Amino acid sequence: REYPAAIGDSSVFGANIMDSIDRLLSSKITSSRQWALHWLLFARSLLTGSYYPARNVEGISGDGLSPAGVVSSTLVQASSDALSVAEYGNPSRWQTRSEAVGIANNCLSSLLQMSGGDTANSPFFNIEEAQKFCNQECRNWNSSALGASVSPSSFPALHLEEIVTVACTSSVASIEQSELVTLQFGAIHLLATVIRCFADSVDHELRTGASVGGGISVLEQYKSQIFSSIRHALTFVQYAQLNVSHLLFLFGCETFLLALKKKLITDGGVLKRQLSLIMPSESELKTSRFPMDKEETNFFRVQGQSVPVSFHTLYINRLSKLVTLANLRRCIELKMVSESLILDVQKELKKKEVEIAIHSAAFALDGIRLLPTRGRRLSEENDEAQTTMGLTFSDIDEIDEDAKSVLTNTWHILATSAITVLIHESNDAAIEQQQLEYLMWWIEALIPSLVVGLHGSVTKDEEEKSSVHKDDTALSCILGIRQLVKPANKTVAPFIQPELVPMLEAVSEYILFEAIGLGSNGKDSRWGVQLVEQSCLLLKDVVSLQSSNKGLKPVLLKSVLTPLAALQDMQISAKTQECKTVITACLECLEVLIVSNSESAIFIKAIMKLCMDLLASTEEIEGITESTMKLLLICASNSGVSKTEKKALVTEIAKNGNWATWGALCCRLDLESGFITSLSELKDALRNINEPKNGLDALRAVSQVMQNSANEAGLIYHSIGAEVLLLLKMYGCCVHVVPTNKEEVDLRIATCADSMKITMAALQCLIPTATESPEKATAFLTVAFEVLISLIQYNGLPNADRSPHNAADPALGKIAAQAVTHVVRSAPLVFKATMVGLSAENRSILETAVRADMTGYADSRTNAPTKKKLSLKGFKKAG
């Protein structure tokens, strides 16, 4: 303190001291969890003024090391080291505390990086996992003869209360009724890092909630403190006069958004109270038409107030509000907000949305003007853009570097939010012509920015493309362009139509193809999952416009068929989430093209071949298999495919053993073209006991066909009835093999269930005609009853004497009894005629089964209650 006082300028000297401390700590905290936690708790002691002298810092008790002892010793050691600093000044000066909160944030950020980003399961931030690791380390240390060379160490999750408390209390710190703005600014940074680290971790003692993955976040109990800290940051700017206050409001807005994305905000009342501090006032939302000369630009300029607040504070205050509202709209579009809050958020965003959209557009255009000043550009023309004056500032020197950074990093978010609202408003049928022209001026100004922004963010070289801003810019631009290409936007169509072809080429080549491993950089995609998903949605949106833009179709077909051809040739794997998303989108686009009847018969047949190859060559993948089957069915139903070609298709599918597709296709075709054509392959599958899984799939497909073709169920069963009854008896009575594991047991039950469904469907078809030809019905029931009797004998019935067979399952005996009971009730005369032809033993079995099924399987072994005997001894002769 004495040296800077002597030279009269302590700012540079102090900055150098802070920088030196950060450099000395960085080597330790970036590589060691123990050191990072130690300095985090060290900083916490300086911030809270809690100091403990060294005592049993190893945490060893009479029973050895315990997790509680490790946690306590870690806290005491850090506090003891902080005591040496406190000796020079206690309580600590605000400058010391400001540096301490920076150290705490750096340490926690380093721990977050060490965890690999998996905060939900990492022992660094998951309390349950931390306790497990700490327990294991203590047991290992205690079991060693002299103790392990390295003592167990604590985890950040075991100090959660201390970390959250110091972040929240520091964010509202004051001294003698004066706000410590610099300290609060660092603390709101720390609080945001705390939310990133711990919000996804579930409290293992409160798993019944629904906030995070079916459980409650460990931050649930600290929400009131967190929300109070955020609210303080959002309200402080209203009366602050210090230059750093505008940054406090900015990071308060960012922390609010982070808490919303992490599902910490689940109450609509909390949301509204926080948003009320962010919503721009009427005085901030003066609007004019698109400024054509200098006289009209002052509508969007930040004006002074009666309260002496710096221009920087006023400017970034309004900008922060607009960016936060734009981010909220984007969060809803990307489904990043809790479902229970979506309606509340949308209702709040409706307030003054047109005025907010226009001001957002003005700030977005200024952000684009400033890109060259930050070493970035959208196009060659952007380099020459006027940067001395903008819509929201009269001179570039009026705004500081922080405002420039926010403008250039969020222009695309502001532009997308603005154009979404303006397009929706322009499509209103009741809008006046003058108002429509007013909105269209802004829309026309924003469209080139989104299109050029998308091209610029995806077509740069690899070094530039690795920037986080590129992914985020591309995502926002695609969200905005998706609003433009919707068929309902007829007023906007002339402006976006000429850009569709080059835009689709860029999205396909640089995002979609790269995401599935077809890019120039090999198989490592640099794009996030959300960008790939939105690019696929854009591709599907553009498909609906191909009829009105003839030049679009060749590019569209290339975009759709290239990934499918690569998968067909096994150049790529469909196991990654990005690849699944792209392939599924391509298949759905082809569906739209074929349903619209815009494709030739040759093209449709080629797509059928593609689908067959994909179904045969790729393993079953959720999403892709279903989409491929659906596309194949649409192709087969097209009038351009002849009946002979349909028969050949069904036969080939049956030979390949793709019974799910076969069943769906047979349901769409007539019986002759579908079922009868592939009857030989179906029988082979049902008879092949060496491939039970294939036989079960075939059974399920037959069951699906019979349910869809109830009127022809008798004909179907007539063709394969023998195979179905044989499977029912073979699996129901364990003829060939007794199941020894769960997989075999499940196969047995599934096969018996599907066989019984098919048999019952045949009975439903037979019984109404039994009176006309009782002989045929009796002959069929005689064969079917023999199989059902075998099931009842082998498996027994519920609440009856246990069957001697090890694999007996009374549930199978029960479904056999239910089938017989159904015949008794539906066709009693035919049942009696059938019983005549059975042996006395079999008749007895059936009678017992029917009686048991009708009485609800009461336990026959239970003795009836014994009647009380009447005792005459207690009676006396009357008077």
mmCIF file of N, CA, C and O in Angstrom, residues 70 81 193 239 254-255 279 287 317 323 325 327 390 406 480 554-555 597 599 662 671 675 736 771-772 780 793 865 877:
data_model
loop_
_atom_site.group_PDB
_atom_site.id
_atom_site.type_symbol
_atom_site.label_atom_id
_atom_site.label_comp_id
_atom_site.label_asym_id
_atom_site.label_seq_id
_atom_site.Cartn_x
_atom_site.Cartn_y
_atom_site.Cartn_z
ATOM 1 N N VAL A 70 -12.345 -35.586 6.373
ATOM 2 C CA VAL A 70 -11.661 -35.070 5.185
ATOM 3 C C VAL A 70 -12.247 -33.724 4.779
ATOM 4 O O VAL A 70 -11.525 -32.766 4.480
ATOM 5 N N ASP A 81 -4.750 -21.085 5.992
ATOM 6 C CA ASP A 81 -3.854 -20.377 5.073
ATOM 7 C C ASP A 81 -4.346 -18.951 4.812
ATOM 8 O O ASP A 81 -3.538 -18.019 4.657
ATOM 9 N N THR A 193 -21.123 -19.377 -12.741
ATOM 10 C CA THR A 193 -20.295 -20.583 -12.815
ATOM 11 C C THR A 193 -20.838 -21.661 -11.887
ATOM 12 O O THR A 193 -20.828 -22.859 -12.229
ATOM 13 N N TYR A 239 -30.131 3.022 -10.442
ATOM 14 C CA TYR A 239 -29.665 4.219 -9.739
ATOM 15 C C TYR A 239 -28.154 4.288 -9.616
ATOM 16 O O TYR A 239 -27.603 5.079 -8.865
ATOM 17 N N GLU A 254 -27.653 -12.239 -18.173
ATOM 18 C CA GLU A 254 -27.100 -13.514 -18.631
ATOM 19 C C GLU A 254 -27.309 -14.611 -17.591
ATOM 20 O O GLU A 254 -27.599 -15.766 -17.940
ATOM 21 N N THR A 255 -27.159 -14.276 -16.310
ATOM 22 C CA THR A 255 -27.361 -15.270 -15.260
ATOM 23 C C THR A 255 -28.827 -15.660 -15.166
ATOM 24 O O THR A 255 -29.157 -16.820 -14.908
ATOM 25 N N MET A 279 -37.976 -5.890 -19.019
ATOM 26 C CA MET A 279 -38.825 -5.343 -20.080
ATOM 27 C C MET A 279 -38.569 -3.850 -20.261
ATOM 28 O O MET A 279 -38.597 -3.086 -19.305
ATOM 29 N N THR A 287 -40.411 4.687 -31.754
ATOM 30 C CA THR A 287 -40.112 4.097 -33.061
ATOM 31 C C THR A 287 -40.423 5.055 -34.184
ATOM 32 O O THR A 287 -41.213 5.991 -34.049
ATOM 33 N N ASN A 317 -27.617 -0.948 -21.010
ATOM 34 C CA ASN A 317 -28.822 -1.343 -20.283
ATOM 35 C C ASN A 317 -29.925 -1.706 -21.265
ATOM 36 O O ASN A 317 -30.533 -2.774 -21.194
ATOM 37 N N VAL A 323 -31.424 -7.973 -25.945
ATOM 38 C CA VAL A 323 -30.730 -9.252 -26.183
ATOM 39 C C VAL A 323 -31.340 -10.356 -25.330
ATOM 40 O O VAL A 323 -31.525 -11.489 -25.789
ATOM 41 N N LEU A 325 -34.468 -10.557 -24.169
ATOM 42 C CA LEU A 325 -35.781 -10.918 -24.713
ATOM 43 C C LEU A 325 -35.634 -11.711 -26.007
ATOM 44 O O LEU A 325 -36.393 -12.655 -26.256
ATOM 45 N N ASN A 327 -33.087 -13.640 -26.734
ATOM 46 C CA ASN A 327 -32.632 -14.968 -26.322
ATOM 47 C C ASN A 327 -33.777 -15.800 -25.768
ATOM 48 O O ASN A 327 -33.809 -17.022 -25.955
ATOM 49 N N GLY A 390 -24.356 5.205 -36.380
ATOM 50 C CA GLY A 390 -25.305 4.106 -36.509
ATOM 51 C C GLY A 390 -26.713 4.543 -36.170
ATOM 52 O O GLY A 390 -26.986 5.719 -35.906
ATOM 53 N N VAL A 406 -20.826 -6.806 -27.209
ATOM 54 C CA VAL A 406 -22.185 -7.363 -27.135
ATOM 55 C C VAL A 406 -22.891 -7.225 -28.477
ATOM 56 O O VAL A 406 -23.544 -8.165 -28.959
ATOM 57 N N GLY A 480 -33.904 -17.698 -38.245
ATOM 58 C CA GLY A 480 -34.554 -16.575 -38.916
ATOM 59 C C GLY A 480 -34.994 -16.914 -40.328
ATOM 60 O O GLY A 480 -36.105 -16.556 -40.750
ATOM 61 N N PRO A 554 -33.049 -29.633 -58.398
ATOM 62 C CA PRO A 554 -31.783 -30.382 -58.521
ATOM 63 C C PRO A 554 -30.910 -30.276 -57.271
ATOM 64 O O PRO A 554 -30.327 -31.276 -56.832
ATOM 65 N N VAL A 555 -30.821 -29.082 -56.717
ATOM 66 C CA VAL A 555 -30.021 -28.904 -55.496
ATOM 67 C C VAL A 555 -30.656 -29.649 -54.330
ATOM 68 O O VAL A 555 -29.961 -30.269 -53.509
ATOM 69 N N ASN A 597 -46.605 -36.226 -55.990
ATOM 70 C CA ASN A 597 -46.735 -36.741 -57.365
ATOM 71 C C ASN A 597 -45.910 -35.949 -58.372
ATOM 72 O O ASN A 597 -46.295 -35.799 -59.539
ATOM 73 N N GLU A 599 -42.712 -36.769 -58.985
ATOM 74 C CA GLU A 599 -41.597 -37.616 -59.404
ATOM 75 C C GLU A 599 -42.072 -38.696 -60.372
ATOM 76 O O GLU A 599 -43.211 -39.171 -60.320
ATOM 77 N N TRP A 662 -42.687 -56.304 -44.171
ATOM 78 C CA TRP A 662 -43.579 -57.210 -44.914
ATOM 79 C C TRP A 662 -45.005 -57.084 -44.408
ATOM 80 O O TRP A 662 -45.954 -56.989 -45.192
ATOM 81 N N LEU A 671 -54.770 -59.085 -50.769
ATOM 82 C CA LEU A 671 -54.269 -60.363 -50.242
ATOM 83 C C LEU A 671 -53.433 -61.114 -51.261
ATOM 84 O O LEU A 671 -52.402 -61.714 -50.935
ATOM 85 N N PHE A 675 -49.924 -61.186 -49.247
ATOM 86 C CA PHE A 675 -49.771 -62.390 -48.436
ATOM 87 C C PHE A 675 -49.548 -63.643 -49.276
ATOM 88 O O PHE A 675 -48.616 -64.417 -49.041
ATOM 89 N N HIS A 736 -39.119 -79.166 -27.761
ATOM 90 C CA HIS A 736 -37.729 -79.351 -28.176
ATOM 91 C C HIS A 736 -36.720 -78.927 -27.120
ATOM 92 O O HIS A 736 -35.689 -79.570 -26.947
ATOM 93 N N THR A 771 -72.849 -72.310 -37.818
ATOM 94 C CA THR A 771 -74.181 -72.921 -37.976
ATOM 95 C C THR A 771 -74.437 -73.365 -39.407
ATOM 96 O O THR A 771 -75.222 -74.288 -39.642
ATOM 97 N N GLU A 772 -73.775 -72.703 -40.381
ATOM 98 C CA GLU A 772 -73.969 -73.062 -41.779
ATOM 99 C C GLU A 772 -73.211 -74.345 -42.136
ATOM 100 O O GLU A 772 -73.691 -75.160 -42.922
ATOM 101 N N PHE A 780 -62.197 -78.359 -37.265
ATOM 102 C CA PHE A 780 -61.152 -77.408 -36.890
ATOM 103 C C PHE A 780 -60.986 -77.364 -35.375
ATOM 104 O O PHE A 780 -59.859 -77.396 -34.850
ATOM 105 N N GLN A 793 -52.571 -79.352 -19.813
ATOM 106 C CA GLN A 793 -51.953 -80.477 -19.112
ATOM 107 C C GLN A 793 -50.524 -80.158 -18.678
ATOM 108 O O GLN A 793 -50.100 -80.488 -17.562
ATOM 109 N N PRO A 865 -65.501 -73.155 4.931
ATOM 110 C CA PRO A 865 -65.520 -72.889 6.380
ATOM 111 C C PRO A 865 -66.400 -73.889 7.119
ATOM 112 O O PRO A 865 -67.487 -74.238 6.670
ATOM 113 N N LYS A 877 -84.615 -75.011 30.250
ATOM 114 C CA LYS A 877 -86.060 -75.161 30.045
ATOM 115 C C LYS A 877 -86.775 -73.881 30.454
ATOM 116 O O LYS A 877 -86.496 -73.315 31.506
#
